[in-house]
Short mmCIF file of C-alpha atoms in Angstrom, two decimals:
data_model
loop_
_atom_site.label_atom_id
_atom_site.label_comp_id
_atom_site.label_asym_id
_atom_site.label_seq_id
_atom_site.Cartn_x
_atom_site.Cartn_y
_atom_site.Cartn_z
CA UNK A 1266 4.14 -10.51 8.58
CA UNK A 1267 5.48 -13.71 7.47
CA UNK A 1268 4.76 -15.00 3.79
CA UNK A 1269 1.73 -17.39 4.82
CA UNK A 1270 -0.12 -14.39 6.70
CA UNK A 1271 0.08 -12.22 3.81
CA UNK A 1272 -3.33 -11.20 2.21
CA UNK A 1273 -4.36 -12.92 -0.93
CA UNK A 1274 -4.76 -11.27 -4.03
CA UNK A 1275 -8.03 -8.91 -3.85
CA UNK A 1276 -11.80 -10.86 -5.51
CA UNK A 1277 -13.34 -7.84 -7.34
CA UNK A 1278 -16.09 -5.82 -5.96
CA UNK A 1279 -18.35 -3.30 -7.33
CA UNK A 1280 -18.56 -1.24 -4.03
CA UNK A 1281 -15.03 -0.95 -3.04
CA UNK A 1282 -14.65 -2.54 -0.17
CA UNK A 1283 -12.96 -6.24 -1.57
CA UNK A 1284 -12.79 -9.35 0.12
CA UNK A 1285 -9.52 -10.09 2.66
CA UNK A 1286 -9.69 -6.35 3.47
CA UNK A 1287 -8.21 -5.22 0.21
CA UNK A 1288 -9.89 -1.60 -1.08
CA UNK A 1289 -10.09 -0.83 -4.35
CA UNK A 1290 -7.80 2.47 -5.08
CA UNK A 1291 -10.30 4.16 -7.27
CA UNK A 1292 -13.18 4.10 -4.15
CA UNK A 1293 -10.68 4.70 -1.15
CA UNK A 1294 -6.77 5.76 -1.08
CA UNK A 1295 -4.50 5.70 2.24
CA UNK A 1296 -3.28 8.69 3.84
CA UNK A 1297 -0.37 9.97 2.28
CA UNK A 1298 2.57 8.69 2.60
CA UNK A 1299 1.13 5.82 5.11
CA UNK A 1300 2.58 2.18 4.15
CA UNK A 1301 0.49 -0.43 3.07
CA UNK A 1302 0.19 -3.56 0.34
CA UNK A 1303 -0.42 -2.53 -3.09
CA UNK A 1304 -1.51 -4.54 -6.11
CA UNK A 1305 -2.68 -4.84 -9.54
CA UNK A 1306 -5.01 -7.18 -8.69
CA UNK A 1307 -2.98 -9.69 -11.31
CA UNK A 1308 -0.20 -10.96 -9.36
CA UNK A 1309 1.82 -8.22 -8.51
CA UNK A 1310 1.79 -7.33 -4.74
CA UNK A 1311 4.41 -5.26 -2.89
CA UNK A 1312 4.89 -2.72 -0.24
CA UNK A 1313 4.60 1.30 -0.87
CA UNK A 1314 2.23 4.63 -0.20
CA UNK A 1315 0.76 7.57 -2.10
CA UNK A 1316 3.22 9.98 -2.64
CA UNK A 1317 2.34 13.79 -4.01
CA UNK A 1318 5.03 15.96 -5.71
CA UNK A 1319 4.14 19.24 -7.50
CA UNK A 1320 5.71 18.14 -10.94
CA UNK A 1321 4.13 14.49 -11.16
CA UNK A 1322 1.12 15.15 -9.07
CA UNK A 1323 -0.72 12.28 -7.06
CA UNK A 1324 1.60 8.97 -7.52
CA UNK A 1325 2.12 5.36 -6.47
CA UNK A 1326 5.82 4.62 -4.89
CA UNK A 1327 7.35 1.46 -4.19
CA UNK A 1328 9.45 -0.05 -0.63
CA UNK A 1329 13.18 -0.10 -1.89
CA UNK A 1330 13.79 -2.92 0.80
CA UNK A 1331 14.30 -0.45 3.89
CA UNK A 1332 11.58 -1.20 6.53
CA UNK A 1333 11.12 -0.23 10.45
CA UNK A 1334 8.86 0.71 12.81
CA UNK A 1335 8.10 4.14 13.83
CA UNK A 1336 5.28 5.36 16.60
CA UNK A 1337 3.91 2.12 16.48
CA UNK A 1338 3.31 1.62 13.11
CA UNK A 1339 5.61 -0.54 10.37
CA UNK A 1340 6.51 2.28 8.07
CA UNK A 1341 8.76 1.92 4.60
CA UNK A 1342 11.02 3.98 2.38
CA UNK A 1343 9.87 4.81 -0.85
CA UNK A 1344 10.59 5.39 -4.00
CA UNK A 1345 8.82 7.01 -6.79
CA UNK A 1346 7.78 4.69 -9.49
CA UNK A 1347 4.92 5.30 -12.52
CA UNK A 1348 2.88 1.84 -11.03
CA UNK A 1349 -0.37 0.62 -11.76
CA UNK A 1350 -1.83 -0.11 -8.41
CA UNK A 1351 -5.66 -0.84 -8.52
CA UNK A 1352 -5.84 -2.16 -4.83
CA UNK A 1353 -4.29 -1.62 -1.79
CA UNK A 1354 -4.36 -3.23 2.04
CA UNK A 1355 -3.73 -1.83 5.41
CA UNK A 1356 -0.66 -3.38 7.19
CA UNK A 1357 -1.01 -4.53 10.95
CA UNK A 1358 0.09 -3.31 13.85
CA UNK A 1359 3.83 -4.12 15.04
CA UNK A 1360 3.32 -6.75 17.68
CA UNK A 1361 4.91 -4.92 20.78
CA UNK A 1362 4.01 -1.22 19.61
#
């Protein structure tokens, strides 16, 4: 996904589903662990997934830089961050998965 194809920021929606296929994080959450976009919905946009661990709970992490693709899907490491993510967006498919 090259700079110019990236989503724009999310337009705010009451029922969740937001324009440019964003979803609002309070209405619908990814799988765990499953890579996508995530924003604050006020200019912050970067890579990461839902992580759960039994001393913080439920949590946001952030790509440190490492990404591949895996089973035919672009996956991402993670780390562990306290981040305010109010949107998230699927990622496509890798081209020749």
């Amino acid at each position: 996904m090259t700079e110019q194809n990236l989503p724009t920021e999310p337009a705010i929606s009451s029922n969740g589903m937001l324009g440019e296929g964003w979803l609002d994080a309070n209405v619908h959450l990814p799988d765990e662990l499953e890579t996508v976009l995530i924003s604050n919905g006020k200019g912050w946009t970067s890579i990461g997934c839902r992580v759960y661990d039994r001393e913080c709970g439920w949590h946001w992490a952030e790509s440190n830089g490492v990404i591949y693709e895996e089973k035919g899907k672009i996956v991402a490491e993670c780390e562990s961050d306290d981040l305010d993510v109010k949107y998230w967006h699927k990622l496509p498919k890798p081209p020749f998965a």
